[in-house]
Amino acid sequence: MLKKSKLLAGAMLAAFSLAIPAHAADVKEVQMLHWWTSGGEAAALATLKDYLAKEGYTWKDVPIAGGGGSAAMTTLKAMVAAGNPPTASQILGYYALDYAKAGKLNNLNELATKEHWADVIPKALQKFAVTDGNWDAVPVNIHSVNWLWINKAVMDKIGATEPKNFDEFIAMLDKAKKAGVIPLALGGQPWQEATMFDSVVMSTGGPDFYKKAFVDLDPAALKSDTMKKAFDNLAKLRDYVDPNYAGRDWNLATAMVIKGDALVQVMGDWAKGEFSVAKKTAGTDFMCYRFPGTDGSVIYNADMFAMFQVPADRRGAQLALADATMSPAVQSAFNVIKGSVPARMDVPDTAFDLCGKKGIADVKKADAAGTFVGSMAQNYAQPPAVATAYTDVVTKFFHGQIKTSDAAVTELVKAIDAAK
Ligand code: GAL
């Protein structure tokens, strides 16, 4: 009798499980939208995929090529509008706040509290990952844009040393020109020119000026002589690019430096990821210096994963992604390859090369000194509309459509006013 009822219970259980629709079980897949399509970027992302694979999650990649992410943001907008958001998307600064305020993101507070995220992530970043007290995005790194990436053999050949200010930088570029090497490897795309201009403005005016102009949008600063001087300095850099610079992808510009076809690239530290996958060593094959005149300041952008509202059966995978991203192991492994600094301040610098160690120390120092400031070009100083207006003016000036620095500052004030 007992045997019979056990059998019956078993049969009922089997029938019951069969009756559960497939979607009631957790979908063990992470769908992620990102623009990490270069060699270094893909290698860094692989560390996160591998970590999740070990936890039983598959990865559905949604790569949208285009440095700086504007193409990716267009695709994301369409997916969200269609009610089909990814589990998570790579995102920068004010874009995350926009989705959070529109009620499109999921709340991660339980995990954040359990893992004490608030104690280890810099406050400056929490401003973009937390909205109305709710964690809804997870920072994987801290990049900074005010760097020079230099081919060491070329630098030695032309007899140059680290430039400490803008004039010394120009002198170094002149030496390369005389030696018949392309001085400045530039990808002439709007976002790259604007990213470089962030550094030029910091170098020309210093951190207080940068903050007044780009964080406070103080009209007096935006149209000041200092800003004019920054445009003059940007114009000087035009003399050192090769004729084919327009439209070039950032990683192809990095490759020019890696190969020794060019001396230097001004780029965020994602460039270091390309040196790493090319098996080049910091200090021997290449040098990383702060953009001349910006030592002590860090113009940051941080890659975050915005966690979208997904169906309940995908929530587990989303939390697994958030947990993996914040794990000290991933934060170290990912950023060693990516060229960035861990978003968690408690991750040791042991596994990092000399550029990585410098990056980590610089972030801590700048954060303490009040010189850790958001990149205007990378959507960490202003919302996308203002950042786009800025990028437009910078690129028009660089390509000669706006002819003088006087006109550039007038256009800048006008464009920013219209975008605010
Ligand atoms: C930035 C992003 C970096 C890097 C770069 C080039 O916007 O924050 O992670 O990938 O674009 O694609």
GROMACS .gro file of C-alpha atoms and ligand atoms in nm:
model
  432
    1MET     CA    1   0.000   0.000   0.000
    2LEU     CA    2   0.276   0.236   0.104
    3LYS     CA    3   0.468   0.139  -0.203
    4LYS     CA    4   0.168   0.211  -0.422
    5SER     CA    5   0.108   0.560  -0.281
    6LYS     CA    6   0.477   0.644  -0.317
    7LEU     CA    7   0.456   0.546  -0.679
    8LEU     CA    8   0.146   0.756  -0.718
    9ALA     CA    9   0.312   1.056  -0.559
   10GLY     CA   10   0.607   1.010  -0.790
   11ALA     CA   11   0.382   0.994  -1.094
   12MET     CA   12   0.195   1.304  -0.982
   13LEU     CA   13   0.520   1.490  -0.932
   14ALA     CA   14   0.638   1.392  -1.279
   15ALA     CA   15   0.310   1.506  -1.430
   16PHE     CA   16   0.331   1.828  -1.234
   17SER     CA   17   0.685   1.906  -1.349
   18LEU     CA   18   0.587   1.839  -1.708
   19ALA     CA   19   0.297   2.076  -1.665
   20ILE     CA   20   0.527   2.363  -1.561
   21PRO     CA   21   0.579   2.578  -1.868
   22ALA     CA   22   0.943   2.603  -1.974
   23HIS     CA   23   0.964   2.978  -1.910
   24ALA     CA   24   0.893   2.937  -1.542
   25ALA     CA   25   1.247   2.813  -1.494
   26ASP     CA   26   1.525   3.067  -1.477
   27VAL     CA   27   1.679   3.149  -1.813
   28LYS     CA   28   2.048   3.098  -1.750
   29GLU     CA   29   2.158   3.346  -2.014
   30VAL     CA   30   2.301   3.695  -1.990
   31GLN     CA   31   2.226   3.919  -2.284
   32MET     CA   32   2.463   4.213  -2.295
   33LEU     CA   33   2.480   4.511  -2.526
   34HIS     CA   34   2.822   4.677  -2.553
   35TRP     CA   35   3.069   4.840  -2.791
   36TRP     CA   36   3.374   4.640  -2.692
   37THR     CA   37   3.474   4.512  -3.032
   38SER     CA   38   3.849   4.587  -3.043
   39GLY     CA   39   4.107   4.320  -2.953
   40GLY     CA   40   4.177   4.454  -2.605
   41GLU     CA   41   3.814   4.521  -2.527
   42ALA     CA   42   3.701   4.173  -2.636
   43ALA     CA   43   3.980   4.011  -2.435
   44ALA     CA   44   3.874   4.200  -2.124
   45LEU     CA   45   3.510   4.109  -2.169
   46ALA     CA   46   3.607   3.742  -2.204
   47THR     CA   47   3.713   3.742  -1.835
   48LEU     CA   48   3.356   3.825  -1.733
   49LYS     CA   49   3.203   3.574  -1.976
   50ASP     CA   50   3.435   3.300  -1.844
   51TYR     CA   51   3.347   3.379  -1.483
   52LEU     CA   52   2.976   3.355  -1.558
   53ALA     CA   53   3.023   3.040  -1.766
   54LYS     CA   54   3.171   2.872  -1.457
   55GLU     CA   55   2.852   2.966  -1.273
   56GLY     CA   56   2.644   2.804  -1.546
   57TYR     CA   57   2.539   3.112  -1.745
   58THR     CA   58   2.566   3.141  -2.119
   59TRP     CA   59   2.641   3.471  -2.287
   60LYS     CA   60   2.436   3.631  -2.561
   61ASP     CA   61   2.651   3.900  -2.710
   62VAL     CA   62   2.499   4.217  -2.858
   63PRO     CA   63   2.808   4.401  -2.985
   64ILE     CA   64   2.751   4.737  -3.155
   65ALA     CA   65   3.082   4.859  -3.298
   66GLY     CA   66   3.177   5.222  -3.259
   67GLY     CA   67   3.415   5.365  -2.998
   68GLY     CA   68   3.259   5.601  -2.749
   69GLY     CA   69   2.932   5.411  -2.782
   70SER     CA   70   2.701   5.647  -2.971
   71ALA     CA   71   2.592   5.375  -3.218
   72ALA     CA   72   2.536   5.140  -2.924
   73MET     CA   73   2.320   5.399  -2.750
   74THR     CA   74   2.101   5.430  -3.061
   75THR     CA   75   2.047   5.053  -3.073
   76LEU     CA   76   1.978   5.042  -2.701
   77LYS     CA   77   1.718   5.315  -2.731
   78ALA     CA   78   1.539   5.117  -3.004
   79MET     CA   79   1.548   4.794  -2.803
   80VAL     CA   80   1.409   4.963  -2.493
   81ALA     CA   81   1.139   5.141  -2.696
   82ALA     CA   82   1.037   4.807  -2.847
   83GLY     CA   83   0.999   4.663  -2.496
   84ASN     CA   84   1.288   4.427  -2.558
   85PRO     CA   85   1.578   4.554  -2.347
   86PRO     CA   86   1.893   4.346  -2.294
   87THR     CA   87   1.966   4.199  -1.951
   88ALA     CA   88   2.226   4.473  -1.923
   89SER     CA   89   2.398   4.733  -2.134
   90GLN     CA   90   2.734   4.899  -2.116
   91ILE     CA   91   2.653   5.261  -2.041
   92LEU     CA   92   2.820   5.589  -1.952
   93GLY     CA   93   2.726   5.844  -1.688
   94TYR     CA   94   2.424   6.054  -1.769
   95TYR     CA   95   2.281   5.791  -2.006
   96ALA     CA   96   2.236   5.564  -1.702
   97LEU     CA   97   2.058   5.839  -1.511
   98ASP     CA   98   1.820   5.899  -1.802
   99TYR     CA   99   1.711   5.533  -1.811
  100ALA     CA  100   1.685   5.521  -1.434
  101LYS     CA  101   1.466   5.831  -1.422
  102ALA     CA  102   1.247   5.690  -1.698
  103GLY     CA  103   1.184   5.387  -1.475
  104LYS     CA  104   1.351   5.141  -1.711
  105LEU     CA  105   1.605   4.993  -1.469
  106ASN     CA  106   1.586   4.724  -1.204
  107ASN     CA  107   1.665   4.769  -0.838
  108LEU     CA  108   1.979   4.595  -0.708
  109ASN     CA  109   1.962   4.722  -0.350
  110GLU     CA  110   1.944   4.383  -0.181
  111LEU     CA  111   2.267   4.264  -0.343
  112ALA     CA  112   2.431   4.606  -0.304
  113THR     CA  113   2.357   4.612   0.069
  114LYS     CA  114   2.468   4.253   0.122
  115GLU     CA  115   2.796   4.319  -0.058
  116HIS     CA  116   2.854   4.671   0.081
  117TRP     CA  117   2.899   4.833  -0.261
  118ALA     CA  118   2.851   5.181  -0.115
  119ASP     CA  119   3.168   5.139   0.092
  120VAL     CA  120   3.397   5.050  -0.196
  121ILE     CA  121   3.275   5.250  -0.498
  122PRO     CA  122   3.383   5.617  -0.517
  123LYS     CA  123   3.101   5.859  -0.441
  124ALA     CA  124   3.152   6.029  -0.779
  125LEU     CA  125   3.053   5.704  -0.951
  126GLN     CA  126   2.765   5.631  -0.715
  127LYS     CA  127   2.599   5.946  -0.846
  128PHE     CA  128   2.547   5.757  -1.175
  129ALA     CA  129   2.486   5.405  -1.043
  130VAL     CA  130   2.234   5.503  -0.775
  131THR     CA  131   1.914   5.696  -0.845
  132ASP     CA  132   1.676   5.802  -0.567
  133GLY     CA  133   1.857   5.567  -0.331
  134ASN     CA  134   1.833   5.269  -0.567
  135TRP     CA  135   2.133   5.091  -0.718
  136ASP     CA  136   2.041   5.021  -1.080
  137ALA     CA  137   2.377   5.012  -1.256
  138VAL     CA  138   2.706   4.845  -1.169
  139PRO     CA  139   3.043   5.006  -1.245
  140VAL     CA  140   3.302   4.766  -1.381
  141ASN     CA  141   3.590   5.011  -1.413
  142ILE     CA  142   3.726   5.363  -1.404
  143HIS     CA  143   3.887   5.480  -1.725
  144SER     CA  144   4.055   5.812  -1.764
  145VAL     CA  145   4.108   6.010  -2.079
  146ASN     CA  146   4.405   6.234  -1.995
  147TRP     CA  147   4.682   6.002  -2.109
  148LEU     CA  148   4.957   5.990  -2.371
  149TRP     CA  149   5.048   5.650  -2.517
  150ILE     CA  150   5.400   5.659  -2.657
  151ASN     CA  151   5.614   5.417  -2.856
  152LYS     CA  152   5.930   5.396  -2.644
  153ALA     CA  153   6.170   5.304  -2.927
  154VAL     CA  154   6.051   5.600  -3.134
  155MET     CA  155   6.074   5.831  -2.834
  156ASP     CA  156   6.432   5.717  -2.770
  157LYS     CA  157   6.523   5.749  -3.137
  158ILE     CA  158   6.414   6.112  -3.155
  159GLY     CA  159   6.580   6.188  -2.821
  160ALA     CA  160   6.263   6.291  -2.638
  161THR     CA  161   6.165   6.257  -2.273
  162GLU     CA  162   5.836   6.293  -2.087
  163PRO     CA  163   5.678   6.631  -2.174
  164LYS     CA  164   5.567   6.811  -1.861
  165ASN     CA  165   5.361   7.089  -2.015
  166PHE     CA  166   5.188   7.171  -2.341
  167ASP     CA  167   5.490   7.352  -2.491
  168GLU     CA  168   5.715   7.056  -2.418
  169PHE     CA  169   5.456   6.833  -2.582
  170ILE     CA  170   5.469   7.044  -2.899
  171ALA     CA  171   5.850   7.034  -2.889
  172MET     CA  172   5.834   6.654  -2.871
  173LEU     CA  173   5.592   6.636  -3.164
  174ASP     CA  174   5.827   6.863  -3.362
  175LYS     CA  175   6.115   6.626  -3.301
  176ALA     CA  176   5.912   6.337  -3.440
  177LYS     CA  177   5.811   6.541  -3.743
  178LYS     CA  178   6.173   6.626  -3.816
  179ALA     CA  179   6.266   6.258  -3.786
  180GLY     CA  180   6.002   6.166  -4.046
  181VAL     CA  181   5.774   5.982  -3.804
  182ILE     CA  182   5.400   6.061  -3.782
  183PRO     CA  183   5.397   6.257  -3.454
  184LEU     CA  184   5.033   6.218  -3.347
  185ALA     CA  185   4.821   5.912  -3.422
  186LEU     CA  186   4.468   6.045  -3.425
  187GLY     CA  187   4.140   5.887  -3.509
  188GLY     CA  188   3.956   6.180  -3.662
  189GLN     CA  189   3.609   6.088  -3.539
  190PRO     CA  190   3.407   6.344  -3.343
  191TRP     CA  191   3.413   6.154  -3.013
  192GLN     CA  192   3.790   6.104  -3.031
  193GLU     CA  193   3.860   6.470  -3.101
  194ALA     CA  194   3.629   6.576  -2.819
  195THR     CA  195   3.790   6.325  -2.584
  196MET     CA  196   4.131   6.473  -2.667
  197PHE     CA  197   3.996   6.825  -2.615
  198ASP     CA  198   3.892   6.733  -2.258
  199SER     CA  199   4.263   6.693  -2.184
  200VAL     CA  200   4.364   7.006  -2.372
  201VAL     CA  201   4.115   7.211  -2.167
  202MET     CA  202   4.241   7.062  -1.841
  203SER     CA  203   4.602   7.128  -1.944
  204THR     CA  204   4.526   7.485  -2.049
  205GLY     CA  205   4.305   7.591  -1.760
  206GLY     CA  206   4.363   7.344  -1.473
  207PRO     CA  207   4.102   7.153  -1.272
  208ASP     CA  208   3.910   7.453  -1.131
  209PHE     CA  209   3.865   7.599  -1.475
  210TYR     CA  210   3.764   7.260  -1.616
  211LYS     CA  211   3.497   7.225  -1.347
  212LYS     CA  212   3.366   7.578  -1.395
  213ALA     CA  213   3.338   7.532  -1.770
  214PHE     CA  214   3.220   7.174  -1.802
  215VAL     CA  215   3.053   7.084  -1.475
  216ASP     CA  216   2.899   7.423  -1.387
  217LEU     CA  217   2.862   7.535  -1.753
  218ASP     CA  218   2.960   7.883  -1.638
  219PRO     CA  219   2.916   8.101  -1.949
  220ALA     CA  220   3.205   8.326  -1.847
  221ALA     CA  221   3.440   8.028  -1.837
  222LEU     CA  222   3.302   7.883  -2.160
  223LYS     CA  223   3.376   8.202  -2.352
  224SER     CA  224   3.689   8.302  -2.159
  225ASP     CA  225   4.034   8.371  -2.297
  226THR     CA  226   4.141   8.045  -2.133
  227MET     CA  227   3.890   7.853  -2.344
  228LYS     CA  228   4.009   8.040  -2.652
  229LYS     CA  229   4.363   7.940  -2.563
  230ALA     CA  230   4.248   7.579  -2.532
  231PHE     CA  231   4.110   7.594  -2.886
  232ASP     CA  232   4.439   7.754  -3.001
  233ASN     CA  233   4.623   7.463  -2.846
  234LEU     CA  234   4.391   7.214  -3.013
  235ALA     CA  235   4.460   7.384  -3.346
  236LYS     CA  236   4.833   7.336  -3.291
  237LEU     CA  237   4.784   6.959  -3.262
  238ARG     CA  238   4.630   6.956  -3.609
  239ASP     CA  239   4.977   7.013  -3.755
  240TYR     CA  240   5.100   6.675  -3.635
  241VAL     CA  241   4.846   6.428  -3.769
  242ASP     CA  242   4.891   6.231  -4.092
  243PRO     CA  243   4.675   6.306  -4.398
  244ASN     CA  244   4.460   5.994  -4.346
  245TYR     CA  245   4.344   6.067  -3.995
  246ALA     CA  246   3.981   6.156  -4.072
  247GLY     CA  247   3.735   5.884  -3.974
  248ARG     CA  248   4.001   5.645  -3.843
  249ASP     CA  249   3.897   5.411  -3.561
  250TRP     CA  250   4.072   5.469  -3.230
  251ASN     CA  251   4.227   5.122  -3.216
  252LEU     CA  252   4.381   5.166  -3.561
  253ALA     CA  253   4.542   5.483  -3.431
  254THR     CA  254   4.672   5.283  -3.134
  255ALA     CA  255   4.810   5.022  -3.376
  256MET     CA  256   5.013   5.296  -3.548
  257VAL     CA  257   5.186   5.367  -3.218
  258ILE     CA  258   5.228   4.998  -3.135
  259LYS     CA  259   5.400   4.940  -3.472
  260GLY     CA  260   5.619   5.250  -3.442
  261ASP     CA  261   5.455   5.421  -3.739
  262ALA     CA  262   5.357   5.704  -3.508
  263LEU     CA  263   5.503   5.843  -3.184
  264VAL     CA  264   5.202   5.907  -2.964
  265GLN     CA  265   4.827   5.880  -2.924
  266VAL     CA  266   4.618   6.089  -2.688
  267MET     CA  267   4.351   5.847  -2.572
  268GLY     CA  268   4.175   5.698  -2.274
  269ASP     CA  269   4.346   5.404  -2.111
  270TRP     CA  270   4.141   5.155  -2.312
  271ALA     CA  271   4.431   5.207  -2.556
  272LYS     CA  272   4.647   5.008  -2.318
  273GLY     CA  273   4.430   4.703  -2.382
  274GLU     CA  274   4.557   4.707  -2.741
  275PHE     CA  275   4.920   4.719  -2.627
  276SER     CA  276   4.849   4.427  -2.393
  277VAL     CA  277   4.695   4.201  -2.659
  278ALA     CA  278   4.989   4.289  -2.886
  279LYS     CA  279   5.210   4.156  -2.602
  280LYS     CA  280   5.381   4.491  -2.544
  281THR     CA  281   5.523   4.579  -2.204
  282ALA     CA  282   5.471   4.909  -2.024
  283GLY     CA  283   5.798   5.087  -1.953
  284THR     CA  284   5.987   4.885  -2.215
  285ASP     CA  285   5.784   4.894  -2.535
  286PHE     CA  286   5.556   5.183  -2.453
  287MET     CA  287   5.513   5.462  -2.201
  288CYS     CA  288   5.200   5.600  -2.039
  289TYR     CA  289   5.223   5.961  -1.928
  290ARG     CA  290   4.951   6.193  -1.814
  291PHE     CA  291   4.857   6.446  -2.081
  292PRO     CA  292   5.116   6.722  -2.025
  293GLY     CA  293   4.996   6.975  -1.772
  294THR     CA  294   4.724   6.751  -1.624
  295ASP     CA  295   4.929   6.561  -1.366
  296GLY     CA  296   4.731   6.535  -1.042
  297SER     CA  297   4.394   6.538  -1.220
  298VAL     CA  298   4.197   6.243  -1.348
  299ILE     CA  299   3.932   6.306  -1.615
  300TYR     CA  300   3.731   5.991  -1.572
  301ASN     CA  301   3.473   5.788  -1.750
  302ALA     CA  302   3.353   5.464  -1.600
  303ASP     CA  303   3.190   5.177  -1.784
  304MET     CA  304   2.874   5.073  -1.607
  305PHE     CA  305   2.626   4.799  -1.675
  306ALA     CA  306   2.275   4.935  -1.658
  307MET     CA  307   2.038   4.662  -1.541
  308PHE     CA  308   1.715   4.681  -1.735
  309GLN     CA  309   1.372   4.563  -1.628
  310VAL     CA  310   1.360   4.212  -1.764
  311PRO     CA  311   1.103   3.932  -1.726
  312ALA     CA  312   1.114   3.752  -1.390
  313ASP     CA  313   1.279   3.444  -1.538
  314ARG     CA  314   1.580   3.655  -1.641
  315ARG     CA  315   1.621   3.827  -1.308
  316GLY     CA  316   1.848   3.554  -1.167
  317ALA     CA  317   2.090   3.590  -1.456
  318GLN     CA  318   2.087   3.966  -1.411
  319LEU     CA  319   2.176   3.939  -1.044
  320ALA     CA  320   2.448   3.685  -1.129
  321LEU     CA  321   2.593   3.938  -1.374
  322ALA     CA  322   2.584   4.215  -1.115
  323ASP     CA  323   2.745   3.990  -0.857
  324ALA     CA  324   3.017   3.876  -1.100
  325THR     CA  325   3.091   4.233  -1.210
  326MET     CA  326   3.140   4.345  -0.853
  327SER     CA  327   3.350   4.047  -0.753
  328PRO     CA  328   3.708   4.154  -0.671
  329ALA     CA  329   3.839   3.871  -0.893
  330VAL     CA  330   3.659   4.000  -1.205
  331GLN     CA  331   3.737   4.363  -1.120
  332SER     CA  332   4.106   4.275  -1.116
  333ALA     CA  333   4.121   4.036  -1.415
  334PHE     CA  334   3.896   4.250  -1.637
  335ASN     CA  335   4.078   4.578  -1.570
  336VAL     CA  336   4.429   4.435  -1.598
  337ILE     CA  337   4.342   4.363  -1.962
  338LYS     CA  338   4.112   4.658  -2.030
  339GLY     CA  339   4.369   4.918  -1.920
  340SER     CA  340   4.134   5.069  -1.665
  341VAL     CA  341   4.127   5.093  -1.287
  342PRO     CA  342   3.891   4.874  -1.082
  343ALA     CA  343   3.573   5.056  -0.982
  344ARG     CA  344   3.616   4.896  -0.637
  345MET     CA  345   3.874   5.089  -0.441
  346ASP     CA  346   3.963   4.783  -0.231
  347VAL     CA  347   4.104   4.575  -0.518
  348PRO     CA  348   4.483   4.539  -0.479
  349ASP     CA  349   4.709   4.665  -0.760
  350THR     CA  350   4.929   4.353  -0.745
  351ALA     CA  351   4.828   4.209  -1.082
  352PHE     CA  352   4.859   4.543  -1.269
  353ASP     CA  353   5.154   4.670  -1.476
  354LEU     CA  354   5.317   5.005  -1.412
  355CYS     CA  355   5.051   5.201  -1.606
  356GLY     CA  356   4.776   5.019  -1.416
  357LYS     CA  357   4.945   5.084  -1.082
  358LYS     CA  358   4.985   5.451  -1.173
  359GLY     CA  359   4.620   5.464  -1.281
  360ILE     CA  360   4.502   5.321  -0.950
  361ALA     CA  361   4.721   5.555  -0.744
  362ASP     CA  362   4.618   5.857  -0.955
  363VAL     CA  363   4.246   5.787  -0.909
  364LYS     CA  364   4.285   5.763  -0.531
  365LYS     CA  365   4.493   6.080  -0.511
  366ALA     CA  366   4.265   6.280  -0.741
  367ASP     CA  367   3.952   6.161  -0.563
  368ALA     CA  368   4.097   6.280  -0.230
  369ALA     CA  369   4.219   6.611  -0.377
  370GLY     CA  370   3.893   6.704  -0.552
  371THR     CA  371   4.054   6.674  -0.897
  372PHE     CA  372   3.867   6.361  -1.003
  373VAL     CA  373   3.638   6.508  -1.269
  374GLY     CA  374   3.402   6.363  -1.526
  375SER     CA  375   3.484   6.360  -1.896
  376MET     CA  376   3.269   6.599  -2.097
  377ALA     CA  377   3.317   6.396  -2.414
  378GLN     CA  378   3.225   6.069  -2.242
  379ASN     CA  379   2.900   6.186  -2.081
  380TYR     CA  380   3.031   6.220  -1.726
  381ALA     CA  381   3.020   6.599  -1.700
  382GLN     CA  382   2.684   6.670  -1.866
  383PRO     CA  383   2.380   6.489  -2.006
  384PRO     CA  384   2.404   6.355  -2.363
  385ALA     CA  385   2.245   6.658  -2.536
  386VAL     CA  386   2.506   6.897  -2.395
  387ALA     CA  387   2.793   6.652  -2.449
  388THR     CA  388   2.686   6.609  -2.811
  389ALA     CA  389   2.668   6.986  -2.864
  390TYR     CA  390   3.022   7.014  -2.727
  391THR     CA  391   3.149   6.732  -2.947
  392ASP     CA  392   2.995   6.897  -3.254
  393VAL     CA  393   3.169   7.228  -3.194
  394VAL     CA  394   3.505   7.065  -3.122
  395THR     CA  395   3.497   6.850  -3.432
  396LYS     CA  396   3.381   7.135  -3.657
  397PHE     CA  397   3.670   7.343  -3.527
  398PHE     CA  398   3.921   7.065  -3.570
  399HIS     CA  399   3.813   7.004  -3.929
  400GLY     CA  400   3.815   7.374  -4.015
  401GLN     CA  401   3.439   7.435  -4.043
  402ILE     CA  402   3.467   7.674  -3.750
  403LYS     CA  403   3.766   7.883  -3.839
  404THR     CA  404   3.886   8.071  -3.531
  405SER     CA  405   3.903   8.017  -3.156
  406ASP     CA  406   3.688   8.327  -3.111
  407ALA     CA  407   3.418   8.175  -3.327
  408ALA     CA  408   3.460   7.839  -3.151
  409VAL     CA  409   3.382   7.977  -2.805
  410THR     CA  410   3.085   8.173  -2.939
  411GLU     CA  411   2.951   7.856  -3.103
  412LEU     CA  412   3.021   7.655  -2.789
  413VAL     CA  413   2.813   7.885  -2.568
  414LYS     CA  414   2.535   7.894  -2.826
  415ALA     CA  415   2.526   7.517  -2.880
  416ILE     CA  416   2.536   7.440  -2.508
  417ASP     CA  417   2.262   7.693  -2.435
  418ALA     CA  418   2.038   7.537  -2.697
  419ALA     CA  419   2.103   7.187  -2.561
  420LYS     CA  420   2.049   7.263  -2.191
  421GAL     C1  421   3.462   5.436  -2.420
  421GAL     C2  422   3.443   5.325  -2.320
  421GAL     C3  423   3.566   5.243  -2.312
  421GAL     C4  424   3.625   5.210  -2.446
  421GAL     C5  425   3.612   5.321  -2.550
  421GAL     C6  426   3.643   5.281  -2.693
  421GAL     O1  427   3.345   5.510  -2.432
  421GAL     O2  428   3.416   5.379  -2.195
  421GAL     O3  429   3.540   5.126  -2.238
  421GAL     O4  430   3.578   5.092  -2.487
  421GAL     O5  431   3.489   5.382  -2.548
  421GAL     O6  432   3.553   5.189  -2.745
   0.00000   0.00000   0.00000
